[in-house]
Coordinates of C-alpha atoms in Angstrom, one line a residue:
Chain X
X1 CA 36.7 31.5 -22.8
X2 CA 34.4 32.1 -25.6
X3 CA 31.6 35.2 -25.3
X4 CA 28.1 33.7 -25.9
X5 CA 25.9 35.3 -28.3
X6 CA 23.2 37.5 -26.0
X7 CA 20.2 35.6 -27.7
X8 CA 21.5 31.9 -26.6
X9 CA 19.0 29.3 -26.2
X10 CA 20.8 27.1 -23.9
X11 CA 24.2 27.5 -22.7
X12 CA 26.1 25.5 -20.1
X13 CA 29.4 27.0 -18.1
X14 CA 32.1 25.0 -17.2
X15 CA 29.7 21.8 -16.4
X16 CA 31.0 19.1 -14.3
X17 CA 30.0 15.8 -13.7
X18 CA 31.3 13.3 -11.1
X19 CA 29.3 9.7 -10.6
X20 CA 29.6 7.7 -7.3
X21 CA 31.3 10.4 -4.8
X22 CA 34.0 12.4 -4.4
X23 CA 36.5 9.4 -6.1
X24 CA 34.3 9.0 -8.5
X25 CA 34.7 9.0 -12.4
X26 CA 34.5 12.0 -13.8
X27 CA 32.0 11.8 -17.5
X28 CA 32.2 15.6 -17.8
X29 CA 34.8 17.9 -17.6
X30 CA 34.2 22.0 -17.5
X31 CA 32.5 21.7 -20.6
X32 CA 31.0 24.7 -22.0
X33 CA 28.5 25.3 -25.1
X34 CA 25.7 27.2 -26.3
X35 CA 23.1 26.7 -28.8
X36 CA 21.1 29.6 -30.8
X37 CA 17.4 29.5 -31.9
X38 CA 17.6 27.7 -35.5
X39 CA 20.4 25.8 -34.7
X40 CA 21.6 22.3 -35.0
X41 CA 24.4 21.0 -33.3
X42 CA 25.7 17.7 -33.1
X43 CA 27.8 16.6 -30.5
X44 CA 30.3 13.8 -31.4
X45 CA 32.6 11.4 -29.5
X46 CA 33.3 7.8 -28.2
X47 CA 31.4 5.7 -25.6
X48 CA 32.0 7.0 -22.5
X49 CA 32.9 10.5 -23.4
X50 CA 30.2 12.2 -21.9
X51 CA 28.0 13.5 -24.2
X52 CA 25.2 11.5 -23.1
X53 CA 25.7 12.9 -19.5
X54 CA 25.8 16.3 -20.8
X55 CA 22.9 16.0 -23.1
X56 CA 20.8 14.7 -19.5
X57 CA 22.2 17.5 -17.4
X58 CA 21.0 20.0 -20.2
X59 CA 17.8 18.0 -20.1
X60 CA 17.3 18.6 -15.9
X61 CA 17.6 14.5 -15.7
X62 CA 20.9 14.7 -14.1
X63 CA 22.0 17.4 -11.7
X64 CA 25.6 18.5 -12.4
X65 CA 28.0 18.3 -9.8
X66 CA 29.9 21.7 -10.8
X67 CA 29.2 24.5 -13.3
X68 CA 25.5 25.9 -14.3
X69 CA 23.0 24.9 -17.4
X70 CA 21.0 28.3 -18.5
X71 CA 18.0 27.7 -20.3
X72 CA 16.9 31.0 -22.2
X73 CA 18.8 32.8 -19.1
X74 CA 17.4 31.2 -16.4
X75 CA 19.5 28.6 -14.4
X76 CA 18.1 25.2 -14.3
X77 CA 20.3 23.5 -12.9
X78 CA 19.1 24.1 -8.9
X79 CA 15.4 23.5 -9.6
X80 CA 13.5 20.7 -8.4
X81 CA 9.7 19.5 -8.1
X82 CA 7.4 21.4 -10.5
X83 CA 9.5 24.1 -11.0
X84 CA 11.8 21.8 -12.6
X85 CA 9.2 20.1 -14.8
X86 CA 7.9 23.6 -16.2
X87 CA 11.5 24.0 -16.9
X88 CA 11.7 20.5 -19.2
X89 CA 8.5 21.3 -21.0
X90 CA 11.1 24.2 -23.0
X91 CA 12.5 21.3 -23.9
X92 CA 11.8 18.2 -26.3
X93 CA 13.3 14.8 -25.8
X94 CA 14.1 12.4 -28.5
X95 CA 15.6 9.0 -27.4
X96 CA 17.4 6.3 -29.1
X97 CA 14.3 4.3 -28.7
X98 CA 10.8 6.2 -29.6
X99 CA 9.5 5.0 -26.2
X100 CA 6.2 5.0 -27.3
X101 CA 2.6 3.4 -26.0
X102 CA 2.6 0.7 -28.5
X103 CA -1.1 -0.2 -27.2
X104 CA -2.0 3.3 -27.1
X105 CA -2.8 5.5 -31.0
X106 CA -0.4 7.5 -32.7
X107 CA -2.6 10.4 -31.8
X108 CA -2.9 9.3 -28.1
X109 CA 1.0 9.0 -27.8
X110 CA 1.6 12.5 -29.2
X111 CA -1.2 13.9 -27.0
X112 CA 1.1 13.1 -24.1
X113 CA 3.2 15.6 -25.1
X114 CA 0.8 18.1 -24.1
X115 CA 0.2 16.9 -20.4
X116 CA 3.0 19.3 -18.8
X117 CA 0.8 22.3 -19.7
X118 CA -2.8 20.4 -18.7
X119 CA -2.6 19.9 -15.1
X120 CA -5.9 18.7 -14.1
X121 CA -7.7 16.1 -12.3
X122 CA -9.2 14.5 -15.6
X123 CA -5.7 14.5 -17.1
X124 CA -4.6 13.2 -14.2
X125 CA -7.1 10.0 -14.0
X126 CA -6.0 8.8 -17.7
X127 CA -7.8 11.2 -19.9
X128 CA -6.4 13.2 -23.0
X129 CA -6.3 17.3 -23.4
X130 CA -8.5 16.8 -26.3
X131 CA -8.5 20.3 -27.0
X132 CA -5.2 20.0 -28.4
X133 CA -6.1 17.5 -30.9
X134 CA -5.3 19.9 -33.8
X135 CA -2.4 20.9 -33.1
X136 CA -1.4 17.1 -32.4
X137 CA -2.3 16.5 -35.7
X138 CA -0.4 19.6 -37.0
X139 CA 2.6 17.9 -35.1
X140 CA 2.2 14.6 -37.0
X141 CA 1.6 16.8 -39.9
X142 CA 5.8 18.3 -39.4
X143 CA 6.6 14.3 -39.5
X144 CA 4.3 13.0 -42.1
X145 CA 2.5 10.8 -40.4
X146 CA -1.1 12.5 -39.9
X147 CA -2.2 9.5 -41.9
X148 CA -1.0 6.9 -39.1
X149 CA -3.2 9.2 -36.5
X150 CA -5.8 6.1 -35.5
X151 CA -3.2 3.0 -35.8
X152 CA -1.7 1.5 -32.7
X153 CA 1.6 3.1 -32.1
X154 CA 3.1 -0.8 -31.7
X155 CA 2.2 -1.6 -35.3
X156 CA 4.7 1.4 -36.4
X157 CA 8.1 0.7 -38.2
X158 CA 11.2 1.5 -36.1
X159 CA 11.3 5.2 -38.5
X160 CA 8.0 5.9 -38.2
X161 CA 8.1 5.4 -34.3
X162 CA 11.3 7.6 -34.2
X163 CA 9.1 10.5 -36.2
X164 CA 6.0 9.8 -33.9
X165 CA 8.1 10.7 -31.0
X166 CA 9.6 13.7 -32.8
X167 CA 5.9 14.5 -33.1
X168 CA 5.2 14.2 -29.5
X169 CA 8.3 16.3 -28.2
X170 CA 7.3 19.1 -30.9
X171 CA 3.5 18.6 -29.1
X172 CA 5.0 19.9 -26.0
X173 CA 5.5 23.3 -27.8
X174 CA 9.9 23.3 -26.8
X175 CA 12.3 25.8 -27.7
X176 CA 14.6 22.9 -28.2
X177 CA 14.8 19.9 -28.9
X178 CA 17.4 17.7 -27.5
X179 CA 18.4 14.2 -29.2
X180 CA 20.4 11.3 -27.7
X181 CA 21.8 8.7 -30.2
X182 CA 18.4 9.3 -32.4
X183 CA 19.0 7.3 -35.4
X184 CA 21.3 4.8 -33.8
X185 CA 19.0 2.0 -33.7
X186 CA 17.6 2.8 -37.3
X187 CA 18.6 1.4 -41.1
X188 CA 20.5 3.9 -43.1
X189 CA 17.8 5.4 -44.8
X190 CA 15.1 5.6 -41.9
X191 CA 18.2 7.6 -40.6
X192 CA 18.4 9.8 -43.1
X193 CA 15.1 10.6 -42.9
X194 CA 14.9 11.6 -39.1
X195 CA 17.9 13.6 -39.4
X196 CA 16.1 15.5 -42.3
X197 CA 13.3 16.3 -40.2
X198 CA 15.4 17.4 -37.5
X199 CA 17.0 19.7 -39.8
X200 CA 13.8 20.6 -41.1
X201 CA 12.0 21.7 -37.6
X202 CA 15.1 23.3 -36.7
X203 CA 14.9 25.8 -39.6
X204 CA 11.5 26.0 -40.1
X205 CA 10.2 26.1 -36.1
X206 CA 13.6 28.3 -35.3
X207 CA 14.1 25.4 -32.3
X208 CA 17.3 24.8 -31.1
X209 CA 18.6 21.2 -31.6
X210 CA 21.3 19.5 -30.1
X211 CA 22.1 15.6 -31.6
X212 CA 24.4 13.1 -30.1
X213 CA 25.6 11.0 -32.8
X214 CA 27.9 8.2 -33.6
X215 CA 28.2 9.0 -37.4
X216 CA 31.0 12.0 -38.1
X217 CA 29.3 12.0 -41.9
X218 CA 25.6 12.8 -41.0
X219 CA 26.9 14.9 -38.6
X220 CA 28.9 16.9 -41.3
X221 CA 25.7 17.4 -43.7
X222 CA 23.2 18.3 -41.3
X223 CA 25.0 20.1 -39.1
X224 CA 25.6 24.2 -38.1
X225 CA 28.0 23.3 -35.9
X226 CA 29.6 20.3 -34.6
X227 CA 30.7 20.0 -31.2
X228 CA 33.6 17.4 -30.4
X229 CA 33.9 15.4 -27.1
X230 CA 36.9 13.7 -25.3
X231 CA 36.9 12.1 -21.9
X232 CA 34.4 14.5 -20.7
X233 CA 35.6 17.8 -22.3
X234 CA 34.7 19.6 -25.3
X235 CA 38.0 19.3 -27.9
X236 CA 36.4 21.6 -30.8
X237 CA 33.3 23.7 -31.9
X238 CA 33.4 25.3 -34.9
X239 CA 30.9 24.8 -38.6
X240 CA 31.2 21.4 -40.3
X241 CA 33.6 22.9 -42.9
X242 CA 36.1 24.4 -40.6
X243 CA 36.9 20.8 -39.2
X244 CA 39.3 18.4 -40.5
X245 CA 38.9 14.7 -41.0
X246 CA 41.2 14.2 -38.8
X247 CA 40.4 16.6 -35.9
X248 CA 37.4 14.2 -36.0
X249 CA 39.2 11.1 -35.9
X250 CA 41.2 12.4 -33.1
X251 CA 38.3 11.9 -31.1
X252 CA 38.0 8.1 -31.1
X253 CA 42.1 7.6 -31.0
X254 CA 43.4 5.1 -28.6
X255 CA 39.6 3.8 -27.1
X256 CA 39.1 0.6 -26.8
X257 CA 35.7 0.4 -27.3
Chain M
X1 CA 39.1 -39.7 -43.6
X2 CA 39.4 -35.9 -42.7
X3 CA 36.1 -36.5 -42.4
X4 CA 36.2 -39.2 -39.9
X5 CA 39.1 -37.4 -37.9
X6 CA 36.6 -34.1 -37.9
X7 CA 34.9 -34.1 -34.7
X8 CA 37.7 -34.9 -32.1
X9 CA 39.6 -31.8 -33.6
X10 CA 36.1 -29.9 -32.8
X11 CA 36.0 -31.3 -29.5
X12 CA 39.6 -30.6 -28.5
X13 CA 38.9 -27.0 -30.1
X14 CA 35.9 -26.0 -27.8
X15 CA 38.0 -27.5 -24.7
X16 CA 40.7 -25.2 -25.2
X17 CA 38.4 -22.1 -25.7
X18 CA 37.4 -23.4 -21.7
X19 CA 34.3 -24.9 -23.1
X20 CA 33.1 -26.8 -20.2
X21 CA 32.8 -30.0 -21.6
X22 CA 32.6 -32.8 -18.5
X23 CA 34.3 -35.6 -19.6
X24 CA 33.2 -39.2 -21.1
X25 CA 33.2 -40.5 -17.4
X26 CA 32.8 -37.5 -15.3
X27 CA 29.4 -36.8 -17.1
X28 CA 28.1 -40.3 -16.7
X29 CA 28.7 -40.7 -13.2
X30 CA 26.7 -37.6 -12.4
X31 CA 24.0 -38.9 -14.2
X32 CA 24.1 -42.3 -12.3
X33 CA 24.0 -40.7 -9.6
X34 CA 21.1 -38.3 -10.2
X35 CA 19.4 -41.6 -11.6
X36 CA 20.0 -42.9 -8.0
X37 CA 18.9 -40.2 -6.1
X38 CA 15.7 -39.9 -8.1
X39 CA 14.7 -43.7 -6.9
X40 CA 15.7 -43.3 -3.6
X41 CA 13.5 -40.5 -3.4
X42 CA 10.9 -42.8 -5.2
X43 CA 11.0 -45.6 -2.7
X44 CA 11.0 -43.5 0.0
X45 CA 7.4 -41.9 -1.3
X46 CA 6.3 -45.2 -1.6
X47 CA 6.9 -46.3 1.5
X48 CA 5.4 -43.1 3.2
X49 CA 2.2 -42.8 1.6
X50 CA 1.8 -47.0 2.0
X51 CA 0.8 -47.5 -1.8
X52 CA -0.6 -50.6 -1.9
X53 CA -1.6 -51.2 -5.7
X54 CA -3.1 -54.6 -4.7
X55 CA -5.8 -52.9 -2.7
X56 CA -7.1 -51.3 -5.8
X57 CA -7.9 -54.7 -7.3
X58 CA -9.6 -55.8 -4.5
X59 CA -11.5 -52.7 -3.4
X60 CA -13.0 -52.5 -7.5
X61 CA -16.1 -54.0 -6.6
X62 CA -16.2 -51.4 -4.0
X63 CA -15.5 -48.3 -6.3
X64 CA -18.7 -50.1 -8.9
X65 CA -21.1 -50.5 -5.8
X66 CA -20.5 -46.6 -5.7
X67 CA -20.6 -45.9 -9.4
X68 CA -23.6 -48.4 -9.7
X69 CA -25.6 -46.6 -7.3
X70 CA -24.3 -43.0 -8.4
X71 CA -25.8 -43.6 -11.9
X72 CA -27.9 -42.2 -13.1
X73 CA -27.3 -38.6 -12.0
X74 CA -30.4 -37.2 -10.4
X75 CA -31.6 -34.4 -12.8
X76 CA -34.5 -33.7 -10.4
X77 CA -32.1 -32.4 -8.2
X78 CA -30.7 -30.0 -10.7
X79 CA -32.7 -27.1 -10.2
X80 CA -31.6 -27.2 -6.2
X81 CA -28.4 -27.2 -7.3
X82 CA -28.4 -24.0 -9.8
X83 CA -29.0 -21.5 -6.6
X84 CA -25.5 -22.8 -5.2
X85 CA -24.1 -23.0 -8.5
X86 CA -24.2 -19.4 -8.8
X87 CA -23.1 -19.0 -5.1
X88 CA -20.4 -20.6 -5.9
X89 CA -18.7 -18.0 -9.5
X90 CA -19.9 -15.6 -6.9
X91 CA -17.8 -16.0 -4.1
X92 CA -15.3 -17.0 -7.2
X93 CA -15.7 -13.7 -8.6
X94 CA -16.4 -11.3 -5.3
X95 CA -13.0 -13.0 -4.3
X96 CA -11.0 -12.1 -7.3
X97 CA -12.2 -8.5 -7.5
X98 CA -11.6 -8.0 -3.8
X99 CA -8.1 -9.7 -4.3
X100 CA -7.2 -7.5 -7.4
X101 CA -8.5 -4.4 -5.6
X102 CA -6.3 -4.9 -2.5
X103 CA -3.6 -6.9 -4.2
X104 CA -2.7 -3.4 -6.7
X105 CA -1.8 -1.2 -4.1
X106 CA 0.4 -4.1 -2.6
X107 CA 2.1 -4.5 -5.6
X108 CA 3.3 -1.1 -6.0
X109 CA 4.7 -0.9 -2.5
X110 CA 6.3 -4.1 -3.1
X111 CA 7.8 -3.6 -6.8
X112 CA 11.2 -2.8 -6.0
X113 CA 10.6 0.0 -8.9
X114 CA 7.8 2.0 -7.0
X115 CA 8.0 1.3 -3.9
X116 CA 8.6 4.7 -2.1
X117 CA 10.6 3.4 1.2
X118 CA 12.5 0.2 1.9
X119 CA 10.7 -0.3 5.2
X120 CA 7.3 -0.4 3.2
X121 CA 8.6 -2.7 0.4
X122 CA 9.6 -5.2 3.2
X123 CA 6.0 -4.8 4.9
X124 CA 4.1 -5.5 1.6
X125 CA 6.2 -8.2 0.7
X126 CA 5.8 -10.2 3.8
X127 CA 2.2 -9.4 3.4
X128 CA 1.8 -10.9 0.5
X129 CA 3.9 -13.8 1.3
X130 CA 1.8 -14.7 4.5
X131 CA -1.7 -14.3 2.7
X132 CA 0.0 -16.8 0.4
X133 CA 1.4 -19.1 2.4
X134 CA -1.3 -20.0 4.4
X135 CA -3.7 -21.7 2.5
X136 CA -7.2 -20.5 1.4
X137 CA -9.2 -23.8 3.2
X138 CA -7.6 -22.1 6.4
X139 CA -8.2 -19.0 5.9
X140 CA -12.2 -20.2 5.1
X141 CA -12.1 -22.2 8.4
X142 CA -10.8 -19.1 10.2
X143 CA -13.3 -16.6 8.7
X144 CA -15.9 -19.2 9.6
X145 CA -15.5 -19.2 13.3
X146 CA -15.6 -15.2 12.8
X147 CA -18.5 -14.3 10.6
X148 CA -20.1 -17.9 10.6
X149 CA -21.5 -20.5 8.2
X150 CA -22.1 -19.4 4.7
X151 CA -21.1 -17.7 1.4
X152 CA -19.1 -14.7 2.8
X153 CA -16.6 -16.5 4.4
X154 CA -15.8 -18.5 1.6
X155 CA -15.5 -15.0 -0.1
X156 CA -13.5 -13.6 2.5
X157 CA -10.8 -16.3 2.4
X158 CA -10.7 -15.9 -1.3
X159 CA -9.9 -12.4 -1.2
X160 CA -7.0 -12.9 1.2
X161 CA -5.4 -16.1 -0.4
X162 CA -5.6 -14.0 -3.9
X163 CA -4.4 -11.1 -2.3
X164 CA -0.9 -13.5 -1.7
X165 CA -1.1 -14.7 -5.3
X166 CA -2.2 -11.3 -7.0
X167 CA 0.3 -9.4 -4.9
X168 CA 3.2 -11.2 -6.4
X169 CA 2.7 -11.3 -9.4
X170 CA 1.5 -7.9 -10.1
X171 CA 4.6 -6.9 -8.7
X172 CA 6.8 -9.3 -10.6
X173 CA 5.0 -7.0 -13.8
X174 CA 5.8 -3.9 -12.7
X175 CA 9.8 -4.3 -11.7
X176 CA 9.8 -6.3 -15.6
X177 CA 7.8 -3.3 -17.2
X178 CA 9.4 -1.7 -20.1
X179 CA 10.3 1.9 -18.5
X180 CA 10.9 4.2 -22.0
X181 CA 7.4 5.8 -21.6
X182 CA 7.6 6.6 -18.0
X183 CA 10.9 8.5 -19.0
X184 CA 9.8 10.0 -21.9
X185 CA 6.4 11.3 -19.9
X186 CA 8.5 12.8 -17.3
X187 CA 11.1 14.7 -19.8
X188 CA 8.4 16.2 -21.6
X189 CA 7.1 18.0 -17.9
X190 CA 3.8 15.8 -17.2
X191 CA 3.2 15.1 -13.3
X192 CA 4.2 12.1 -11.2
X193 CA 0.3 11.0 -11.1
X194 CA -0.1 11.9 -15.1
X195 CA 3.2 10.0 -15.9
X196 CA 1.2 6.8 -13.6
X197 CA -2.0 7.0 -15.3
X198 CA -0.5 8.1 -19.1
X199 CA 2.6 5.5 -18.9
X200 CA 2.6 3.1 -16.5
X201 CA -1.1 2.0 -16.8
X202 CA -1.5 1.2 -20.2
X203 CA 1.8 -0.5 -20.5
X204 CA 0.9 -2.9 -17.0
X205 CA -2.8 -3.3 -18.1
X206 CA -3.0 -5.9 -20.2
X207 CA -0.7 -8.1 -18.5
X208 CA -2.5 -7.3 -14.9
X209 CA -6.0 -8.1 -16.4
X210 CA -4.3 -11.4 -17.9
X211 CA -2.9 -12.3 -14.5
X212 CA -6.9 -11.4 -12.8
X213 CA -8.6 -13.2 -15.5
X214 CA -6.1 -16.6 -15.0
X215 CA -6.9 -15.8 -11.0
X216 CA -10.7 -15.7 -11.6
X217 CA -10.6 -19.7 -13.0
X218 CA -8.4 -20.5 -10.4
X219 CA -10.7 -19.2 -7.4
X220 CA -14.0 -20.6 -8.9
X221 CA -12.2 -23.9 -8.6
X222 CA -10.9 -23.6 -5.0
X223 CA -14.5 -21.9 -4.0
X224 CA -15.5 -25.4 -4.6
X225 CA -13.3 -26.6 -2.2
X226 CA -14.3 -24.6 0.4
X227 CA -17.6 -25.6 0.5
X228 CA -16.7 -28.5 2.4
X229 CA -15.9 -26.3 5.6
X230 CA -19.0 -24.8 5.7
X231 CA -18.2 -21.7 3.3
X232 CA -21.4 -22.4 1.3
X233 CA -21.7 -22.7 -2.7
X234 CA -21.4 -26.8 -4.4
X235 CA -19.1 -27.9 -2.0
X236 CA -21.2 -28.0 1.3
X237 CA -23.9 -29.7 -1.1
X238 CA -21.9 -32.2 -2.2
X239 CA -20.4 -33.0 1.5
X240 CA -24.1 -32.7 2.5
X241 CA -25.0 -35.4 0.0
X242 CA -22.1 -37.9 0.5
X243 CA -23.4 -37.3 4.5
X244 CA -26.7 -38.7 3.6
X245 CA -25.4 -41.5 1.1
X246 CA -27.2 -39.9 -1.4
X247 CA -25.0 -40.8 -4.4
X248 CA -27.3 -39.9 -7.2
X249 CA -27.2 -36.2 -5.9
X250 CA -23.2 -36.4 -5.9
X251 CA -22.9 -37.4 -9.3
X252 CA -25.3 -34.7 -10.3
X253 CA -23.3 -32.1 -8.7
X254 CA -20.3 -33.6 -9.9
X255 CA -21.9 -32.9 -13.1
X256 CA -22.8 -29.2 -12.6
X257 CA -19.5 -29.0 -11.2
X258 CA -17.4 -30.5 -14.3
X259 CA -19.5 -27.9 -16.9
X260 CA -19.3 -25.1 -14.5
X261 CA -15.2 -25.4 -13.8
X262 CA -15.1 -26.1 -17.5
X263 CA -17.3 -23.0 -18.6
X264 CA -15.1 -20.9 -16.4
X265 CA -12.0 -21.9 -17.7
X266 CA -13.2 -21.3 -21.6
X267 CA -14.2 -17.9 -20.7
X268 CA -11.3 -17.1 -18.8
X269 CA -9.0 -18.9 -21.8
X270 CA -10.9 -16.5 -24.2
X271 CA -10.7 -13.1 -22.3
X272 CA -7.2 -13.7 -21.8
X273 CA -6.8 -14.1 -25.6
X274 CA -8.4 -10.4 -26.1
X275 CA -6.7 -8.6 -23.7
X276 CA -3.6 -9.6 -25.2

């Protein structure tokens, strides 16, 4: 059992996740890990392995069946209703869709990143916190897209989308970001560029990133650490350079995809 | 001659991958059949409704008699005719916006999506399926006998009959609605009512106003209708005219009737086009 470092972001203990009932399959497996302010970590593995799962229990969209997710040393994981939504404004979701208001602007979509912390009944009808309009713009600012502020967020590439959303998590202000298959629906270099902004914001804002990825070799330049997943546990976790091709490899071995 | 000997090879390939393909004879006889069916079917209708084509030819002088003495149209009456005009878009429109209105909340209860209890998805469905199934003339003879002869009870039965059509449809949009934003909203801490208003509005609007704007022709159309049991609007004054054999003042309306139902179907055609 490793010893976390006292200044962990998030850390999960020996999480365990069972769909359907007590016969159920079991996606995750006592898997532990913990991610510092600064950080990037990527977490790599086959369909099915359960890094998805993990990612959403992290995330307080799944409840874990056994073990404990600690956000900033408070437990998460029993926390429902609004205490559980104060507790998922800490942290930033990036999908493998942007999941964007295409009819709405690229201003107005990163403006919803703001609502957790505007609870009110004008918010509440449809309008906008416009008092947060700067540091919206600030937000697309981090992507590069202040330019794209008035457009329609439908008229957007697939990229651009990706980096609007980025915008809109960092608008909720996190402490970490947390990634699911990001650049799995985007070409090679639209890739290249969201994982460079996620490295960027990581180092820059001191957030704490996790990334589920499918590709080992963006995973090995962009990463601090690289976490490996098998059948619902965690096989390795160690820097980029410490892990051999074939550790990696290992992963996907005898899967039929 | 490889050539020629190409396409049985093809055939015989896509049978063995269990391509379904019916055979030469299998495939015809099925469509004998249907071809039967189908006139079966035919002469049966034919039969029922006692089509007679040779009536037609003799009753033609009968159906110029009427056209003679229908022409011309009676523009004196037109400016009688303008006050029910307008009574009719208006029960059209009152109709609509009462359906939509009470249609909405119907929806979400019955979108299998939203809806908060089964028992309550059931109720809203059935609902929606009785204001729909029975049809608005009904519902405009019923509201009649209640509230009497005029425009509201044309309104009235409207409302309810759009409530059936609305209802459905509305709810067909939100279980087909693209859910990304609403999960993105929620992961990012905003409320249950901020994630409704933020994500699923703009993302349902513009096909709900399409559906409204579609329901708005429709309902003009049928207000016509219903002036003929007493719900006010054209309708009563062209059963009023055809009572007094006053065909001049039936064309006209006719007339006011064609550009009106036309009119309403351009600007519904065009607002559809911008809220796209």
């Amino acid at each position: 059992m490793p010893i976390w470092p006292a200044g962990a972001l998030i850390q999960t203990e020996a999480l365990g996740m069972r769909y359907g009932g007590a016969n159920g399959r079991l996606a995750l497996d006592g898997a532990s890990l913990a991610l510092a302010p600064g950080e990037l970590l990527v977490i790599l593995g086959h369909n099915g392995c359960g890094k998805s799962t993990l990612l959403k229990c992290v995330a307080g969209l799944l409840k874990p069946t056994a073990g404990r997710v600690m956000v900033a040393g408070r437990d998460i994981t029993g926390l429902t209703g609004r205490a559980l939504s104060e507790a998922r404004m800490a942290m930033g979701m990036v999908f493998q869709q942007a999941r964007l208001i295409g009819r709405r602007s690229v201003l107005a979509n990163v403006l919803c990143g703001t609502l957790g912390r505007h609870r009110s009944f004008a918010t509440a009808i449809g309008l906008l916190p416009r008092g947060e309009t700067g540091h919206a713009m600030h937000c697309l600012d981090q992507v590069g897209l202040a330019g794209f502020a008035a457009q329609r967020a439908g008229t957007l590439s697939g990229g651009q989308a990706q980096r609007v959303s980025i915008a809109r998590a960092l608008a909720q202000r996190p402490t970490a970001l947390l990634a699911d298959e990001p650049v799995a629906s985007l070409d090679p270099e639209a890739a290249e560029e969201v994982m460079r902004l996620l490295r960027r914001v990581s180092t820059t804002e001191r957030l704490g990133v996790i990334c589920v990825l499918h590709q080992p070799e963006l995973a090995r330049r962009y990463a601090d650490r690289i976490v490996g997943m098998r059948q619902g546990k965690v096989m390795f976790d160690a820097q980029p350079a410490a892990i051999a091709d074939a550790t990696i490899s290992a992963l996907y071995e005898g899967i039929m995809p | 001659m490889s050539a020629a000997a190409e396409p049985p090879l093809t055939r015989g390939g896509e049978a063995a991958r269990g391509v379904p393909t019916p055979g030469r004879w299998g495939g015809n006889a099925l469509g004998f059949l249907g071809i039967f069916v189908f006139l079966v079917a035919l002469a049966q209708a034919t039969l029922v409704v006692q089509a007679r084509p040779q009536d037609l030819v003799t009753g033609i002088h009968g159906m110029a008699d009427i056209i003679t003495r229908a022409s011309p149209p009676d523009f004196s009456k037109l400016p009688d005719l303008l006050w029910p005009a307008l009574e009719t878009v208006d029960i059209g429109l009152f109709g609509t916006v009462a359906g939509v209105l009470l249609a909405l909340p119907l929806a979400i209860l019955a979108a299998r999506n939203t809806a908060p209890a089964r028992s309550l998805y059931v109720l809203a469905r059935a609902v929606i399926a009785f204001c729909r199934a029975v049809p608005d003339l009904v519902w405009a003879l019923l509201f009649v006998t209640a509230v009497g002869l005029g425009p509201f009870p044309g309104a009235l039965a409207i409302s309810v009959h759009s409530i059936g059509m609305l209802g459905r449809l509305f709810a067909e949009v939100i279980e087909d609605m693209d859910t990304g934003p609403v999960e993105a909203l929620t992961t990012t801490g905003a409320g249950r009512l901020q994630v409704f208003s933020h994500a699923v509005v703009p993302t349902v609007l513009p096909s709900l106003l399409g559906i409204a704007l579609y329901r708005l022709d429709e309902n003009i159309r049928s207000s016509l209708i219903l002036g003929f049991v007493g719900a006010g609007g054209l309708g009563f004054e062209l059963l009023t005219a055809m009572n007094l054999f006053q065909y001049k003042t039936v064309s006209m309306t006719l007339l006011v009737t064609f550009v009106l139902v036309m009119a309403a179907e351009r600007l519904s055609a065009e607002l559809r086009r911008r809220v796209a």
